[in-house]
Amino acid sequence: MTDEAKSEPAGQTEGLGGYQHMRRIVLAVLIVVLFCALLFGQSSFPPETLIHESIEMFGVLLILLGIVGRLWSTLYIGGRKSAEVVTGGPYSITRNPLYLFSTLAAAGVGAQIGSFSGIILFSLLCAGAFHIVILREERYLRELLGAPYKAYLAKVPRFFPNLALYQEGDTGGFRPRLLLNTLLDGLVFLVALPAFELIDGMQQSGMLPVWFTLP
């Protein structure tokens, strides 16, 4: 059970815990799929070329943005998701900033192929998988939180942010352990960097087969 779930009332913990478990399964499956894609895929742009290296560096920036964004989101939502409607900070511009920033980080992992297609495909795969979880969470929270949450649904976009809606809001208290857990989860994306450099070297040496290339 996560710390967020522990902080919820007993009647709410069971429902929220199920969605948190689903989210972790989705993330685990995505990581495996992305790893396999990078293991046997290769960019059509040769390694060490400027465009290949530029795409990889852009991906690093996306990963860092995703990690920082997840930490920012946790500052606001930690322990309060099923207790109240959180409308400040990143939650004032999108209802699902944790999923949004995770998708950005996944796109950054896809960029480590050195391919524009990798960025697009990985972000679409991640966003599509999260969309299913988001819809189920919304049904649960609509029943749990009632009218305030319905008003929030009507005002704030589900995924793509509307920066014009930004409000600072209240973080609800600083929780170091929740931030640490989020940071550790996000570091998985950074681990991809040296891992896929190794994969790229093994492909170039012929130790790993290349099944497909991406532009």
PDB file of N, CA, C and O in Angstrom, residues 104-144:
ATOM      1  N   LEU A 104       5.504  12.457 -21.159  1.00  0.00           N
ATOM      2  CA  LEU A 104       6.650  13.212 -21.666  1.00  0.00           C
ATOM      3  C   LEU A 104       7.954  12.446 -21.433  1.00  0.00           C
ATOM      4  O   LEU A 104       8.823  12.394 -22.310  1.00  0.00           O
ATOM      5  N   ALA A 105       8.077  11.854 -20.248  1.00  0.00           N
ATOM      6  CA  ALA A 105       9.284  11.085 -19.950  1.00  0.00           C
ATOM      7  C   ALA A 105       9.390   9.863 -20.857  1.00  0.00           C
ATOM      8  O   ALA A 105      10.480   9.513 -21.327  1.00  0.00           O
ATOM      9  N   ALA A 106       8.263   9.202 -21.119  1.00  0.00           N
ATOM     10  CA  ALA A 106       8.267   8.053 -22.015  1.00  0.00           C
ATOM     11  C   ALA A 106       8.660   8.469 -23.431  1.00  0.00           C
ATOM     12  O   ALA A 106       9.391   7.750 -24.120  1.00  0.00           O
ATOM     13  N   ALA A 107       8.193   9.636 -23.865  1.00  0.00           N
ATOM     14  CA  ALA A 107       8.593  10.157 -25.171  1.00  0.00           C
ATOM     15  C   ALA A 107      10.099  10.383 -25.206  1.00  0.00           C
ATOM     16  O   ALA A 107      10.758  10.137 -26.224  1.00  0.00           O
ATOM     17  N   GLY A 108      10.651  10.854 -24.076  1.00  0.00           N
ATOM     18  CA  GLY A 108      12.094  11.040 -23.993  1.00  0.00           C
ATOM     19  C   GLY A 108      12.853   9.736 -24.094  1.00  0.00           C
ATOM     20  O   GLY A 108      13.936   9.677 -24.700  1.00  0.00           O
ATOM     21  N   VAL A 109      12.292   8.678 -23.525  1.00  0.00           N
ATOM     22  CA  VAL A 109      12.911   7.355 -23.663  1.00  0.00           C
ATOM     23  C   VAL A 109      12.875   6.918 -25.130  1.00  0.00           C
ATOM     24  O   VAL A 109      13.857   6.402 -25.668  1.00  0.00           O
ATOM     25  N   GLY A 110      11.738   7.150 -25.793  1.00  0.00           N
ATOM     26  CA  GLY A 110      11.630   6.805 -27.209  1.00  0.00           C
ATOM     27  C   GLY A 110      12.647   7.546 -28.061  1.00  0.00           C
ATOM     28  O   GLY A 110      13.129   7.025 -29.067  1.00  0.00           O
ATOM     29  N   ALA A 111      12.991   8.752 -27.646  1.00  0.00           N
ATOM     30  CA  ALA A 111      13.960   9.549 -28.399  1.00  0.00           C
ATOM     31  C   ALA A 111      15.355   8.958 -28.349  1.00  0.00           C
ATOM     32  O   ALA A 111      16.212   9.306 -29.178  1.00  0.00           O
ATOM     33  N   GLN A 112      15.614   8.061 -27.404  1.00  0.00           N
ATOM     34  CA  GLN A 112      16.938   7.471 -27.288  1.00  0.00           C
ATOM     35  C   GLN A 112      17.252   6.531 -28.450  1.00  0.00           C
ATOM     36  O   GLN A 112      18.407   6.115 -28.619  1.00  0.00           O
ATOM     37  N   ILE A 113      16.262   6.207 -29.257  1.00  0.00           N
ATOM     38  CA  ILE A 113      16.528   5.498 -30.506  1.00  0.00           C
ATOM     39  C   ILE A 113      17.224   6.438 -31.487  1.00  0.00           C
ATOM     40  O   ILE A 113      17.911   6.004 -32.403  1.00  0.00           O
ATOM     41  N   GLY A 114      17.056   7.749 -31.271  1.00  0.00           N
ATOM     42  CA  GLY A 114      17.575   8.722 -32.208  1.00  0.00           C
ATOM     43  C   GLY A 114      16.634   8.947 -33.365  1.00  0.00           C
ATOM     44  O   GLY A 114      17.050   9.257 -34.484  1.00  0.00           O
ATOM     45  N   SER A 115      15.321   8.787 -33.093  1.00  0.00           N
ATOM     46  CA  SER A 115      14.312   8.816 -34.149  1.00  0.00           C
ATOM     47  C   SER A 115      13.139   9.677 -33.732  1.00  0.00           C
ATOM     48  O   SER A 115      12.675   9.613 -32.596  1.00  0.00           O
ATOM     49  N   PHE A 116      12.628  10.486 -34.682  1.00  0.00           N
ATOM     50  CA  PHE A 116      11.416  11.246 -34.435  1.00  0.00           C
ATOM     51  C   PHE A 116      10.222  10.318 -34.229  1.00  0.00           C
ATOM     52  O   PHE A 116       9.350  10.575 -33.401  1.00  0.00           O
ATOM     53  N   SER A 117      10.187   9.237 -34.984  1.00  0.00           N
ATOM     54  CA  SER A 117       9.091   8.278 -34.866  1.00  0.00           C
ATOM     55  C   SER A 117       9.061   7.646 -33.489  1.00  0.00           C
ATOM     56  O   SER A 117       7.989   7.352 -32.946  1.00  0.00           O
ATOM     57  N   GLY A 118      10.237   7.436 -32.893  1.00  0.00           N
ATOM     58  CA  GLY A 118      10.294   6.865 -31.554  1.00  0.00           C
ATOM     59  C   GLY A 118       9.617   7.762 -30.536  1.00  0.00           C
ATOM     60  O   GLY A 118       8.895   7.286 -29.656  1.00  0.00           O
ATOM     61  N   ILE A 119       9.820   9.068 -30.670  1.00  0.00           N
ATOM     62  CA  ILE A 119       9.183  10.023 -29.766  1.00  0.00           C
ATOM     63  C   ILE A 119       7.664   9.938 -29.897  1.00  0.00           C
ATOM     64  O   ILE A 119       6.933   9.851 -28.907  1.00  0.00           O
ATOM     65  N   ILE A 120       7.183   9.956 -31.135  1.00  0.00           N
ATOM     66  CA  ILE A 120       5.739   9.957 -31.382  1.00  0.00           C
ATOM     67  C   ILE A 120       5.102   8.645 -30.946  1.00  0.00           C
ATOM     68  O   ILE A 120       4.078   8.635 -30.240  1.00  0.00           O
ATOM     69  N   LEU A 121       5.694   7.535 -31.341  1.00  0.00           N
ATOM     70  CA  LEU A 121       5.105   6.229 -31.036  1.00  0.00           C
ATOM     71  C   LEU A 121       5.071   5.960 -29.538  1.00  0.00           C
ATOM     72  O   LEU A 121       4.074   5.467 -29.006  1.00  0.00           O
ATOM     73  N   PHE A 122       6.147   6.291 -28.843  1.00  0.00           N
ATOM     74  CA  PHE A 122       6.200   6.022 -27.412  1.00  0.00           C
ATOM     75  C   PHE A 122       5.227   6.901 -26.649  1.00  0.00           C
ATOM     76  O   PHE A 122       4.594   6.451 -25.696  1.00  0.00           O
ATOM     77  N   SER A 123       5.096   8.174 -27.064  1.00  0.00           N
ATOM     78  CA  SER A 123       4.161   9.057 -26.381  1.00  0.00           C
ATOM     79  C   SER A 123       2.718   8.622 -26.631  1.00  0.00           C
ATOM     80  O   SER A 123       1.890   8.642 -25.713  1.00  0.00           O
ATOM     81  N   LEU A 124       2.409   8.193 -27.853  1.00  0.00           N
ATOM     82  CA  LEU A 124       1.050   7.734 -28.156  1.00  0.00           C
ATOM     83  C   LEU A 124       0.719   6.455 -27.393  1.00  0.00           C
ATOM     84  O   LEU A 124      -0.393   6.296 -26.873  1.00  0.00           O
ATOM     85  N   LEU A 125       1.674   5.550 -27.308  1.00  0.00           N
ATOM     86  CA  LEU A 125       1.457   4.305 -26.575  1.00  0.00           C
ATOM     87  C   LEU A 125       1.192   4.586 -25.105  1.00  0.00           C
ATOM     88  O   LEU A 125       0.245   4.046 -24.503  1.00  0.00           O
ATOM     89  N   CYS A 126       1.996   5.451 -24.510  1.00  0.00           N
ATOM     90  CA  CYS A 126       1.851   5.769 -23.095  1.00  0.00           C
ATOM     91  C   CYS A 126       0.544   6.507 -22.838  1.00  0.00           C
ATOM     92  O   CYS A 126      -0.209   6.169 -21.917  1.00  0.00           O
ATOM     93  N   ALA A 127       0.247   7.518 -23.653  1.00  0.00           N
ATOM     94  CA  ALA A 127      -0.978   8.296 -23.468  1.00  0.00           C
ATOM     95  C   ALA A 127      -2.213   7.426 -23.650  1.00  0.00           C
ATOM     96  O   ALA A 127      -3.197   7.562 -22.918  1.00  0.00           O
ATOM     97  N   GLY A 128      -2.181   6.511 -24.617  1.00  0.00           N
ATOM     98  CA  GLY A 128      -3.318   5.628 -24.844  1.00  0.00           C
ATOM     99  C   GLY A 128      -3.572   4.697 -23.673  1.00  0.00           C
ATOM    100  O   GLY A 128      -4.721   4.483 -23.262  1.00  0.00           O
ATOM    101  N   ALA A 129      -2.492   4.146 -23.117  1.00  0.00           N
ATOM    102  CA  ALA A 129      -2.643   3.247 -21.973  1.00  0.00           C
ATOM    103  C   ALA A 129      -3.165   4.008 -20.753  1.00  0.00           C
ATOM    104  O   ALA A 129      -4.046   3.519 -20.029  1.00  0.00           O
ATOM    105  N   PHE A 130      -2.649   5.204 -20.520  1.00  0.00           N
ATOM    106  CA  PHE A 130      -3.099   5.998 -19.384  1.00  0.00           C
ATOM    107  C   PHE A 130      -4.541   6.459 -19.557  1.00  0.00           C
ATOM    108  O   PHE A 130      -5.262   6.644 -18.573  1.00  0.00           O
ATOM    109  N   HIS A 131      -4.958   6.660 -20.787  1.00  0.00           N
ATOM    110  CA  HIS A 131      -6.325   7.133 -21.037  1.00  0.00           C
ATOM    111  C   HIS A 131      -7.349   6.158 -20.449  1.00  0.00           C
ATOM    112  O   HIS A 131      -8.363   6.579 -19.873  1.00  0.00           O
ATOM    113  N   ILE A 132      -7.070   4.875 -20.567  1.00  0.00           N
ATOM    114  CA  ILE A 132      -7.983   3.859 -20.030  1.00  0.00           C
ATOM    115  C   ILE A 132      -8.076   3.979 -18.512  1.00  0.00           C
ATOM    116  O   ILE A 132      -9.159   3.932 -17.922  1.00  0.00           O
ATOM    117  N   VAL A 133      -6.915   4.154 -17.863  1.00  0.00           N
ATOM    118  CA  VAL A 133      -6.888   4.298 -16.407  1.00  0.00           C
ATOM    119  C   VAL A 133      -7.588   5.586 -15.981  1.00  0.00           C
ATOM    120  O   VAL A 133      -8.339   5.613 -14.994  1.00  0.00           O
ATOM    121  N   ILE A 134      -7.362   6.655 -16.722  1.00  0.00           N
ATOM    122  CA  ILE A 134      -7.959   7.950 -16.389  1.00  0.00           C
ATOM    123  C   ILE A 134      -9.474   7.874 -16.397  1.00  0.00           C
ATOM    124  O   ILE A 134     -10.151   8.402 -15.486  1.00  0.00           O
ATOM    125  N   LEU A 135     -10.042   7.237 -17.404  1.00  0.00           N
ATOM    126  CA  LEU A 135     -11.494   7.143 -17.496  1.00  0.00           C
ATOM    127  C   LEU A 135     -12.087   6.419 -16.289  1.00  0.00           C
ATOM    128  O   LEU A 135     -13.129   6.816 -15.752  1.00  0.00           O
ATOM    129  N   ARG A 136     -11.431   5.362 -15.848  1.00  0.00           N
ATOM    130  CA  ARG A 136     -11.931   4.607 -14.693  1.00  0.00           C
ATOM    131  C   ARG A 136     -11.768   5.409 -13.405  1.00  0.00           C
ATOM    132  O   ARG A 136     -12.639   5.384 -12.532  1.00  0.00           O
ATOM    133  N   GLU A 137     -10.657   6.128 -13.278  1.00  0.00           N
ATOM    134  CA  GLU A 137     -10.459   6.971 -12.097  1.00  0.00           C
ATOM    135  C   GLU A 137     -11.521   8.070 -12.026  1.00  0.00           C
ATOM    136  O   GLU A 137     -12.014   8.399 -10.947  1.00  0.00           O
ATOM    137  N   GLU A 138     -11.842   8.642 -13.170  1.00  0.00           N
ATOM    138  CA  GLU A 138     -12.836   9.717 -13.186  1.00  0.00           C
ATOM    139  C   GLU A 138     -14.202   9.223 -12.720  1.00  0.00           C
ATOM    140  O   GLU A 138     -14.896   9.934 -11.988  1.00  0.00           O
ATOM    141  N   ARG A 139     -14.585   8.037 -13.150  1.00  0.00           N
ATOM    142  CA  ARG A 139     -15.868   7.487 -12.703  1.00  0.00           C
ATOM    143  C   ARG A 139     -15.869   7.302 -11.189  1.00  0.00           C
ATOM    144  O   ARG A 139     -16.857   7.615 -10.509  1.00  0.00           O
ATOM    145  N   TYR A 140     -14.786   6.809 -10.662  1.00  0.00           N
ATOM    146  CA  TYR A 140     -14.672   6.583  -9.219  1.00  0.00           C
ATOM    147  C   TYR A 140     -14.725   7.899  -8.450  1.00  0.00           C
ATOM    148  O   TYR A 140     -15.476   8.048  -7.471  1.00  0.00           O
ATOM    149  N   LEU A 141     -13.947   8.892  -8.885  1.00  0.00           N
ATOM    150  CA  LEU A 141     -13.880  10.167  -8.178  1.00  0.00           C
ATOM    151  C   LEU A 141     -15.168  10.969  -8.333  1.00  0.00           C
ATOM    152  O   LEU A 141     -15.543  11.729  -7.437  1.00  0.00           O
ATOM    153  N   ARG A 142     -15.856  10.808  -9.456  1.00  0.00           N
ATOM    154  CA  ARG A 142     -17.127  11.508  -9.648  1.00  0.00           C
ATOM    155  C   ARG A 142     -18.144  11.047  -8.605  1.00  0.00           C
ATOM    156  O   ARG A 142     -18.880  11.852  -8.030  1.00  0.00           O
ATOM    157  N   GLU A 143     -18.187   9.754  -8.357  1.00  0.00           N
ATOM    158  CA  GLU A 143     -19.104   9.219  -7.354  1.00  0.00           C
ATOM    159  C   GLU A 143     -18.660   9.592  -5.936  1.00  0.00           C
ATOM    160  O   GLU A 143     -19.492   9.868  -5.071  1.00  0.00           O
ATOM    161  N   LEU A 144     -17.369   9.616  -5.719  1.00  0.00           N
ATOM    162  CA  LEU A 144     -16.850   9.857  -4.375  1.00  0.00           C
ATOM    163  C   LEU A 144     -16.933  11.321  -3.959  1.00  0.00           C
ATOM    164  O   LEU A 144     -17.331  11.646  -2.837  1.00  0.00           O
TER     165      LEU A 144
END
